[in-house]
Structure formats: C-alpha cells, structure tokens
Amino acid sequence: AMAIQFQYAFSRIVKGAGIIAGTPYMCAQGLMGGALDCMNMPYQIDEATLKADVETFAAEGLIDDFSYIKNHTIYLFSGAKDTVVYQGTMLKVLDMMQYFEAYSIRTMFNYSAEHSWITNFYGNDCSYLGEPYLNNCGLDFAGEFLKQSFADMTAQNNNPGPWNPTRGIFEPLNMVSFEQTFYGASGLISMDSVGYV
C-alpha cells in the first residue's frame, strides 16, 4: 500500500509502480481500522470519494498533480488465494489507475498466490501464507516490472538506457537479511522481524 501512496503523492517524480497486494490511495483515511477494512472488505471501498480526494489534494497542492500518472507504468499483482489483501481490493486499485489514465497497466491476477513477495527461484510454495513472506510462484515480478518500465520510459523518450536482461540474475549469496523491528515490524501488518534485500 505504501508504494501506491507514494506514487500518487509524488507522481511527478515517479515513473512507475510495481504493486503486490496494495490498497487504493487514501483508502484507509489514516486509520488502522480503515486499512484492515480496505484489505478485506473491498465492497466497502468508496471509489468516488477516493478519486475526489486525489483531485482535491492535487488542487490544494498537497500532492503532485494527478496528470503525471499518465506517464506511469503500472504492474499489479494479486494472488487468487491472498487471504490478507483480497483480490477485490486490487481491482479497486486497477479501477483508480484506469480512471487517472496510467500510461501502461499490466495485471497478473491469475496466480494461486497467497500474501507474499513473488519470486521465481526462492521462497515458500506459491499458495503458502507465512514467514518469510517470499513465495516461489515461478514469476520474477520485480524483473518483469523493471523490464516493462524500461521499455515504456524509452518509448516516452525518458531514455533510461537499454534493458539488460542479465542484470539481477538470482544469486543466492546476494540474498541478505536484515532486522526490521526498528521499522515497526509486526504480524498485524504482515511485516516480519526479518527483511530481505
């Protein structure tokens, strides 16, 4: 959800967003209970209010103008078996991205994934919910997002340079863990005490 908040608030400097199991911009209205409702009660999400919030905040200069979203590459992933952020919530994210006319939107909603970061070489079974919240679904989500982002930026003359498909090849020795309790890690927010980079 944080990537979406950043993407809307700072849309001028963002070129794209790869979202796994997020919630629409301002869906929680700053409330923990609101966040939980957004995650698992998508039928209660009032898209009209959220869209109006974006337009109002932009008009008041509280966030960047939403017109910059038209330059964004968006990759959305929602596991069909996600029991933490329901797929209906990600459909609301998709609706908002379409409403604000993101340049390129790709969805991956057909994987039998639970709530986790999606990989193609490492982690638990795709449909497993639990530590370390890295699931091997046979998909390099980050790589696919970056590949498409580079292509879209090049097409828009933002020329980041050519995509090199050998960048980021999985090397187990490069998987480093770090303590993230300091950053608020808690099972209540699906954030384990150990993070990986």
Coordinates of N, CA and C in Angstrom, one line a residue:
A1 N 0.8 -1.2 0.0 CA 0.0 0.0 0.0 C 0.9 1.3 0.0
M2 N 2.0 1.2 0.6 CA 2.9 2.4 0.7 C 3.3 2.8 -0.7
A3 N 3.6 1.9 -1.6 CA 4.1 2.3 -2.9 C 3.0 3.1 -3.6
I4 N 1.7 2.7 -3.4 CA 0.6 3.5 -4.1 C 0.5 4.9 -3.5
Q5 N 0.6 5.0 -2.1 CA 0.6 6.3 -1.5 C 1.7 7.2 -2.1
F6 N 2.9 6.7 -2.2 CA 4.0 7.5 -2.7 C 3.8 7.8 -4.2
Q7 N 3.3 6.8 -4.9 CA 3.1 7.1 -6.4 C 2.1 8.2 -6.6
Y8 N 1.0 8.3 -5.9 CA 0.1 9.4 -6.1 C 0.6 10.7 -5.5
A9 N 1.2 10.7 -4.3 CA 1.6 11.9 -3.7 C 2.8 12.6 -4.5
F10 N 3.7 11.8 -5.0 CA 4.9 12.3 -5.7 C 4.9 11.8 -7.2
S11 N 3.7 11.9 -7.8 CA 3.5 11.4 -9.2 C 4.4 12.1 -10.2
R12 N 4.9 13.3 -9.9 CA 5.8 14.0 -10.8 C 7.1 13.3 -11.0
I13 N 7.7 12.7 -9.9 CA 9.0 12.1 -10.0 C 8.9 10.6 -10.2
V14 N 7.8 10.0 -10.0 CA 7.6 8.5 -10.2 C 7.4 8.2 -11.7
K15 N 8.0 7.1 -12.1 CA 7.9 6.7 -13.5 C 7.0 5.4 -13.6
G16 N 6.9 4.7 -12.5 CA 6.1 3.5 -12.5 C 6.0 2.9 -11.1
A17 N 5.1 1.9 -10.9 CA 4.9 1.3 -9.7 C 4.6 -0.2 -9.9
G18 N 5.3 -1.0 -9.2 CA 5.0 -2.5 -9.1 C 4.3 -2.8 -7.8
I19 N 3.1 -3.1 -7.9 CA 2.2 -3.3 -6.7 C 1.8 -4.7 -6.5
I20 N 2.1 -5.2 -5.4 CA 1.7 -6.6 -5.0 C 0.7 -6.4 -3.8
A21 N -0.5 -6.7 -3.9 CA -1.5 -6.7 -2.8 C -1.5 -5.4 -2.1
G22 N -1.9 -4.3 -2.9 CA -2.0 -3.0 -2.3 C -3.4 -2.6 -2.1
T23 N -3.6 -1.4 -1.6 CA -4.9 -0.8 -1.4 C -4.9 0.5 -2.1
P24 N -6.1 1.0 -2.5 CA -6.2 2.3 -3.2 C -5.7 3.5 -2.4
Y25 N -5.2 4.5 -3.1 CA -4.7 5.7 -2.5 C -5.7 6.3 -1.5
M26 N -5.3 6.5 -0.3 CA -6.1 7.1 0.8 C -7.2 6.2 1.3
C27 N -7.2 5.0 0.9 CA -8.3 4.1 1.3 C -8.5 4.0 2.8
A28 N -7.5 4.0 3.5 CA -7.6 3.8 5.0 C -7.9 5.1 5.7
Q29 N -7.8 6.2 5.0 CA -8.0 7.5 5.6 C -7.2 7.8 6.9
G30 N -6.0 7.2 6.9 CA -5.1 7.3 8.1 C -5.5 6.5 9.3
L31 N -6.4 5.6 9.2 CA -6.8 4.8 10.3 C -6.5 3.3 10.2
M32 N -5.9 2.7 11.2 CA -5.6 1.3 11.2 C -6.8 0.4 10.8
G33 N -7.9 0.7 11.5 CA -9.2 0.0 11.2 C -9.6 0.2 9.7
G34 N -9.4 1.4 9.2 CA -9.7 1.6 7.8 C -8.8 0.8 6.9
A35 N -7.5 0.7 7.3 CA -6.6 -0.2 6.5 C -7.1 -1.6 6.4
L36 N -7.5 -2.1 7.6 CA -7.9 -3.5 7.6 C -9.2 -3.7 6.8
D37 N -10.1 -2.7 6.9 CA -11.3 -2.8 6.1 C -11.0 -2.8 4.6
C38 N -10.1 -1.9 4.2 CA -9.7 -1.8 2.8 C -9.1 -3.1 2.3
M39 N -8.4 -3.8 3.1 CA -7.7 -5.0 2.7 C -8.7 -6.2 2.5
N40 N -9.7 -6.3 3.4 CA -10.5 -7.5 3.3 C -12.0 -7.2 3.1
M41 N -12.4 -6.0 2.9 CA -13.8 -5.7 2.6 C -13.9 -4.7 1.4
P42 N -13.4 -5.2 0.2 CA -13.4 -4.3 -0.9 C -14.7 -3.7 -1.3
Y43 N -15.8 -4.4 -1.0 CA -17.1 -3.9 -1.3 C -17.5 -2.6 -0.6
Q44 N -16.7 -2.3 0.5 CA -17.0 -1.1 1.3 C -16.1 0.1 0.8
I45 N -15.2 -0.1 -0.2 CA -14.4 1.0 -0.6 C -15.2 1.9 -1.5
D46 N -15.2 3.2 -1.2 CA -15.9 4.2 -1.9 C -15.0 4.9 -2.9
E47 N -14.9 4.3 -4.1 CA -14.0 4.8 -5.1 C -14.3 6.3 -5.5
A48 N -15.5 6.7 -5.5 CA -15.8 8.1 -5.9 C -15.2 9.1 -4.9
T49 N -15.2 8.7 -3.6 CA -14.6 9.6 -2.6 C -13.1 9.6 -2.7
L50 N -12.5 8.4 -3.0 CA -11.1 8.4 -3.1 C -10.6 9.1 -4.3
K51 N -11.3 9.0 -5.4 CA -10.9 9.8 -6.6 C -11.1 11.3 -6.4
A52 N -12.1 11.7 -5.7 CA -12.3 13.1 -5.3 C -11.2 13.6 -4.4
D53 N -10.8 12.7 -3.5 CA -9.7 13.1 -2.6 C -8.4 13.4 -3.4
V54 N -8.1 12.5 -4.4 CA -6.9 12.8 -5.2 C -7.0 14.1 -5.9
E55 N -8.2 14.4 -6.5 CA -8.4 15.6 -7.2 C -8.3 16.9 -6.3
T56 N -8.9 16.7 -5.1 CA -8.9 17.8 -4.2 C -7.5 18.1 -3.6
F57 N -6.8 17.0 -3.2 CA -5.4 17.2 -2.7 C -4.5 17.8 -3.7
A58 N -4.7 17.4 -5.0 CA -3.8 17.9 -6.1 C -4.1 19.4 -6.3
A59 N -5.4 19.7 -6.3 CA -5.8 21.1 -6.5 C -5.3 22.0 -5.3
E60 N -5.2 21.5 -4.1 CA -4.7 22.2 -3.0 C -3.2 22.2 -2.9
G61 N -2.6 21.5 -3.8 CA -1.1 21.4 -3.7 C -0.5 20.5 -2.7
L62 N -1.4 19.6 -2.1 CA -0.9 18.7 -1.1 C -0.2 17.5 -1.6
I63 N -0.5 17.2 -2.9 CA 0.1 16.1 -3.6 C 0.4 16.7 -5.0
D64 N 1.3 16.0 -5.8 CA 1.5 16.3 -7.2 C 0.2 16.2 -8.0
D65 N 0.2 16.9 -9.1 CA -1.0 16.9 -10.0 C -1.1 15.4 -10.5
F66 N -2.3 14.9 -10.5 CA -2.6 13.6 -10.9 C -2.3 13.4 -12.4
S67 N -2.2 14.4 -13.2 CA -1.9 14.3 -14.6 C -0.6 13.5 -14.9
Y68 N 0.3 13.6 -13.9 CA 1.6 12.9 -14.1 C 1.4 11.4 -14.1
I69 N 0.3 10.9 -13.6 CA 0.1 9.4 -13.6 C 0.0 8.9 -15.0
K70 N -0.4 9.8 -15.9 CA -0.5 9.4 -17.3 C 0.9 8.9 -17.9
N71 N 2.0 9.2 -17.2 CA 3.3 8.8 -17.6 C 3.8 7.5 -16.9
H72 N 3.0 6.9 -16.1 CA 3.4 5.8 -15.2 C 3.2 4.4 -15.9
T73 N 4.1 3.5 -15.6 CA 4.0 2.1 -15.9 C 3.5 1.5 -14.6
I74 N 2.4 0.7 -14.7 CA 1.9 0.1 -13.5 C 1.8 -1.4 -13.7
Y75 N 2.4 -2.1 -12.8 CA 2.3 -3.6 -12.7 C 1.5 -4.0 -11.5
L76 N 0.4 -4.7 -11.6 CA -0.4 -5.0 -10.5 C -0.4 -6.6 -10.3
F77 N -0.1 -7.1 -9.2 CA -0.2 -8.5 -8.9 C -1.1 -8.7 -7.7
S78 N -2.0 -9.6 -7.9 CA -2.9 -10.0 -6.8 C -3.1 -11.5 -6.8
G79 N -2.7 -12.2 -5.8 CA -2.8 -13.6 -5.8 C -4.3 -14.1 -5.6
A80 N -4.7 -15.1 -6.4 CA -6.0 -15.6 -6.3 C -6.4 -16.2 -4.9
K81 N -5.3 -16.5 -4.2 CA -5.5 -17.1 -2.8 C -5.1 -16.2 -1.7
D82 N -4.9 -14.9 -2.0 CA -4.5 -14.0 -1.0 C -5.6 -13.8 0.0
T83 N -5.3 -14.1 1.3 CA -6.3 -14.0 2.4 C -6.1 -12.8 3.2
V84 N -5.1 -12.0 2.9 CA -4.8 -10.8 3.6 C -5.3 -9.5 2.9
V85 N -4.9 -9.4 1.6 CA -5.5 -8.3 0.8 C -6.3 -9.0 -0.3
Y86 N -7.6 -8.9 -0.2 CA -8.5 -9.6 -1.1 C -8.3 -9.1 -2.5
Q87 N -8.5 -9.9 -3.5 CA -8.3 -9.5 -4.9 C -9.3 -8.4 -5.3
G88 N -10.4 -8.4 -4.7 CA -11.4 -7.3 -5.0 C -10.8 -5.9 -4.7
T89 N -9.9 -5.8 -3.7 CA -9.2 -4.6 -3.3 C -8.3 -4.2 -4.4
M90 N -7.6 -5.1 -5.0 CA -6.7 -4.8 -6.1 C -7.5 -4.4 -7.3
L91 N -8.7 -4.9 -7.5 CA -9.5 -4.5 -8.6 C -9.9 -3.0 -8.5
K92 N -10.0 -2.6 -7.2 CA -10.3 -1.1 -7.0 C -9.0 -0.3 -7.3
V93 N -7.8 -0.9 -7.0 CA -6.6 -0.2 -7.3 C -6.5 0.0 -8.9
L94 N -6.8 -1.1 -9.6 CA -6.9 -1.1 -11.0 C -7.8 0.0 -11.6
D95 N -9.0 0.0 -11.0 CA -10.0 1.0 -11.4 C -9.5 2.4 -11.3
M96 N -8.8 2.7 -10.2 CA -8.3 4.0 -10.0 C -7.2 4.4 -10.9
M97 N -6.3 3.4 -11.2 CA -5.2 3.6 -12.2 C -5.8 3.9 -13.6
Q98 N -6.9 3.2 -13.9 CA -7.5 3.4 -15.2 C -8.2 4.8 -15.2
Y99 N -8.8 5.1 -14.1 CA -9.5 6.4 -14.1 C -8.5 7.6 -14.3
F100 N -7.3 7.5 -13.7 CA -6.3 8.5 -13.8 C -5.4 8.3 -15.0
E101 N -5.8 7.3 -15.9 CA -5.2 7.1 -17.2 C -3.7 6.8 -17.2
A102 N -3.2 5.9 -16.3 CA -1.8 5.5 -16.3 C -1.4 5.1 -17.7
Y103 N -0.2 5.3 -18.1 CA 0.3 5.1 -19.4 C 0.2 3.6 -19.8
S104 N 0.6 2.8 -18.9 CA 0.6 1.3 -19.2 C 0.3 0.6 -17.9
I105 N -0.7 -0.3 -18.0 CA -1.2 -1.1 -16.9 C -1.2 -2.5 -17.3
R106 N -0.5 -3.3 -16.5 CA -0.5 -4.8 -16.7 C -0.9 -5.4 -15.4
T107 N -1.8 -6.4 -15.5 CA -2.3 -7.1 -14.3 C -1.9 -8.6 -14.3
M108 N -1.6 -9.1 -13.2 CA -1.3 -10.5 -13.0 C -2.2 -11.0 -11.8
F109 N -3.4 -11.4 -12.2 CA -4.3 -11.8 -11.1 C -4.7 -13.3 -11.2
N110 N -4.0 -14.1 -12.0 CA -4.3 -15.5 -12.2 C -3.4 -16.5 -11.5
Y111 N -2.5 -16.0 -10.6 CA -1.6 -16.9 -9.9 C -2.3 -17.3 -8.6
S112 N -2.1 -18.6 -8.2 CA -2.6 -19.1 -7.0 C -1.7 -18.7 -5.8
A113 N -1.5 -17.5 -5.7 CA -0.5 -17.0 -4.6 C -1.3 -16.5 -3.4
E114 N -0.6 -16.7 -2.3 CA -1.0 -16.1 -1.0 C -0.3 -14.8 -0.9
H115 N -0.5 -14.1 0.3 CA 0.1 -12.8 0.5 C 1.6 -12.9 0.7
S116 N 2.4 -12.4 -0.2 CA 3.8 -12.5 -0.1 C 4.4 -11.7 -1.3
W117 N 5.8 -11.6 -1.2 CA 6.5 -11.1 -2.3 C 6.7 -12.3 -3.3
I118 N 6.6 -12.1 -4.6 CA 6.6 -13.1 -5.5 C 7.9 -13.2 -6.2
T119 N 8.5 -14.5 -6.2 CA 9.8 -14.7 -6.9 C 9.6 -15.9 -7.9
N120 N 10.7 -16.1 -8.6 CA 10.8 -17.3 -9.5 C 11.8 -18.3 -9.1
F121 N 12.5 -18.1 -8.0 CA 13.5 -19.1 -7.6 C 13.6 -19.3 -6.1
Y122 N 13.0 -18.5 -5.3 CA 13.2 -18.6 -3.9 C 11.9 -18.5 -3.1
G123 N 11.9 -19.1 -1.9 CA 10.8 -19.0 -1.0 C 9.9 -20.2 -0.9
N124 N 8.8 -19.9 -0.2 CA 7.8 -21.0 0.1 C 7.0 -21.3 -1.2
D125 N 6.1 -22.3 -1.1 CA 5.2 -22.6 -2.1 C 4.3 -21.4 -2.4
C126 N 3.9 -21.2 -3.6 CA 3.2 -20.0 -4.1 C 1.9 -19.8 -3.2
S127 N 1.2 -20.8 -2.8 CA 0.0 -20.6 -2.0 C 0.2 -20.7 -0.5
Y128 N 1.4 -20.5 0.0 CA 1.7 -20.6 1.4 C 1.6 -19.2 2.0
L129 N 1.0 -19.1 3.2 CA 1.0 -17.8 3.9 C 1.8 -18.0 5.2
G130 N 2.9 -17.2 5.2 CA 3.8 -17.3 6.4 C 5.2 -16.9 6.1
E131 N 6.0 -16.8 7.1 CA 7.4 -16.4 7.1 C 8.1 -17.2 6.0
P132 N 9.0 -16.6 5.3 CA 9.4 -15.2 5.4 C 8.6 -14.3 4.4
Y133 N 7.4 -14.7 4.0 CA 6.6 -13.9 3.1 C 7.3 -13.7 1.7
L134 N 8.0 -14.7 1.3 CA 8.6 -14.7 0.0 C 8.1 -16.1 -0.6
N135 N 7.4 -16.0 -1.7 CA 6.9 -17.2 -2.3 C 7.3 -17.4 -3.7
N136 N 7.7 -18.7 -4.0 CA 8.2 -19.0 -5.3 C 7.0 -19.4 -6.2
C137 N 6.6 -18.5 -7.0 CA 5.4 -18.7 -7.9 C 5.8 -18.8 -9.3
G138 N 7.2 -19.0 -9.6 CA 7.7 -19.1 -10.9 C 7.6 -17.8 -11.7
L139 N 7.6 -16.7 -11.0 CA 7.4 -15.4 -11.7 C 8.4 -14.4 -11.1
D140 N 9.3 -13.8 -11.9 CA 10.2 -12.8 -11.4 C 9.4 -11.5 -11.6
F141 N 8.6 -11.2 -10.6 CA 7.7 -10.0 -10.6 C 8.5 -8.7 -10.8
A142 N 9.5 -8.6 -9.9 CA 10.4 -7.4 -9.9 C 11.1 -7.2 -11.3
G143 N 11.6 -8.3 -11.8 CA 12.3 -8.3 -13.1 C 11.3 -7.9 -14.3
E144 N 10.1 -8.5 -14.2 CA 9.1 -8.2 -15.3 C 8.7 -6.7 -15.2
F145 N 8.5 -6.2 -14.0 CA 8.1 -4.8 -13.9 C 9.2 -3.9 -14.4
L146 N 10.5 -4.2 -14.0 CA 11.6 -3.3 -14.4 C 11.8 -3.4 -15.9
K147 N 11.7 -4.6 -16.5 CA 11.8 -4.7 -17.9 C 10.8 -3.9 -18.7
Q148 N 9.5 -3.9 -18.2 CA 8.5 -3.2 -18.9 C 8.6 -1.7 -18.6
S149 N 9.1 -1.3 -17.4 CA 9.3 0.1 -17.1 C 10.3 0.7 -18.0
F150 N 11.4 0.0 -18.2 CA 12.5 0.5 -19.1 C 12.0 0.7 -20.5
A151 N 11.2 -0.3 -21.0 CA 10.6 -0.2 -22.3 C 9.7 1.0 -22.5
D152 N 8.8 1.2 -21.5 CA 7.9 2.3 -21.5 C 8.6 3.6 -21.4
M153 N 9.6 3.8 -20.5 CA 10.3 5.0 -20.4 C 11.0 5.4 -21.7
T154 N 11.6 4.3 -22.4 CA 12.3 4.6 -23.6 C 11.2 5.0 -24.7
A155 N 10.1 4.4 -24.7 CA 9.0 4.8 -25.6 C 8.5 6.2 -25.4
Q156 N 8.6 6.7 -24.1 CA 8.2 8.0 -23.8 C 9.4 9.0 -23.9
N157 N 10.5 8.6 -24.4 CA 11.7 9.4 -24.5 C 12.3 9.8 -23.2
N158 N 12.1 9.0 -22.2 CA 12.8 9.3 -20.9 C 14.1 8.5 -20.8
N159 N 14.4 7.8 -21.9 CA 15.6 7.0 -22.1 C 16.5 6.7 -20.9
P160 N 16.1 5.6 -20.2 CA 16.9 5.2 -19.1 C 18.1 4.3 -19.6
G161 N 18.2 4.1 -20.8 CA 19.2 3.2 -21.4 C 18.6 1.9 -21.7
P162 N 19.3 1.0 -22.5 CA 18.7 -0.2 -22.9 C 18.5 -1.2 -21.7
W163 N 17.5 -2.0 -21.8 CA 17.3 -3.0 -20.7 C 18.3 -4.1 -20.9
N164 N 19.0 -4.5 -19.9 CA 19.9 -5.6 -19.9 C 19.3 -6.8 -19.1
P165 N 18.9 -7.8 -19.8 CA 18.2 -8.9 -19.2 C 19.1 -9.7 -18.3
T166 N 20.4 -9.5 -18.3 CA 21.2 -10.3 -17.4 C 21.5 -9.6 -16.1
R167 N 20.9 -8.3 -16.0 CA 21.0 -7.7 -14.7 C 20.1 -8.4 -13.7
G168 N 20.6 -8.5 -12.5 CA 19.7 -9.0 -11.4 C 19.5 -10.5 -11.5
I169 N 20.3 -11.3 -12.2 CA 20.2 -12.7 -12.2 C 20.3 -13.2 -10.8
F170 N 19.4 -14.1 -10.4 CA 19.4 -14.6 -9.0 C 20.7 -15.2 -8.6
E171 N 21.3 -14.8 -7.5 CA 22.5 -15.3 -6.9 C 22.2 -15.5 -5.4
P172 N 22.1 -16.7 -4.9 CA 21.7 -16.9 -3.5 C 22.6 -16.2 -2.5
L173 N 23.9 -16.0 -2.9 CA 24.8 -15.3 -1.9 C 24.4 -13.8 -1.8
N174 N 23.6 -13.3 -2.7 CA 23.2 -11.9 -2.7 C 22.0 -11.7 -1.9
M175 N 21.3 -12.7 -1.4 CA 20.1 -12.6 -0.6 C 20.6 -12.3 0.9
V176 N 20.4 -11.1 1.3 CA 20.9 -10.6 2.6 C 19.7 -10.3 3.5
S177 N 19.7 -10.8 4.7 CA 18.6 -10.5 5.6 C 19.0 -9.3 6.5
F178 N 18.0 -8.6 7.1 CA 18.3 -7.5 8.0 C 17.1 -7.5 9.0
E179 N 17.4 -6.9 10.2 CA 16.4 -6.8 11.2 C 15.6 -5.5 11.0
Q180 N 14.2 -5.7 10.9 CA 13.4 -4.6 10.6 C 12.4 -4.3 11.7
T181 N 12.6 -4.8 12.9 CA 11.8 -4.5 14.1 C 11.7 -3.0 14.3
F182 N 12.9 -2.3 14.1 CA 13.0 -0.9 14.3 C 12.0 -0.1 13.5
Y183 N 11.6 -0.7 12.3 CA 10.7 -0.1 11.4 C 9.3 -0.4 11.6
G184 N 9.0 -1.0 12.7 CA 7.6 -1.3 13.1 C 7.1 -2.7 12.7
A185 N 8.0 -3.6 12.5 CA 7.6 -5.0 12.1 C 6.6 -5.6 13.1
S186 N 5.6 -6.2 12.5 CA 4.6 -6.8 13.4 C 3.7 -7.7 12.5
G187 N 3.3 -8.8 13.1 CA 2.4 -9.7 12.4 C 1.1 -9.1 12.0
L188 N 0.7 -8.0 12.8 CA -0.5 -7.3 12.5 C -0.5 -6.6 11.1
I189 N 0.7 -6.3 10.6 CA 0.8 -5.6 9.3 C 1.5 -6.5 8.3
S190 N 1.6 -7.8 8.6 CA 2.3 -8.8 7.7 C 3.7 -8.4 7.4
M191 N 4.4 -7.8 8.4 CA 5.8 -7.4 8.3 C 6.6 -8.2 9.3
D192 N 7.4 -9.1 8.8 CA 8.2 -10.0 9.7 C 9.3 -9.2 10.3
S193 N 9.9 -9.7 11.4 CA 11.0 -9.0 12.0 C 12.3 -9.0 11.2
V194 N 12.3 -9.9 10.2 CA 13.5 -10.0 9.3 C 13.0 -9.6 7.9
G195 N 13.8 -8.7 7.3 CA 13.5 -8.4 5.9 C 14.7 -8.9 5.0
Y196 N 14.5 -8.8 3.7 CA 15.5 -9.3 2.8 C 15.7 -8.3 1.6
V197 N 17.0 -8.2 1.3 CA 17.4 -7.4 0.1 C 18.4 -8.2 -0.7

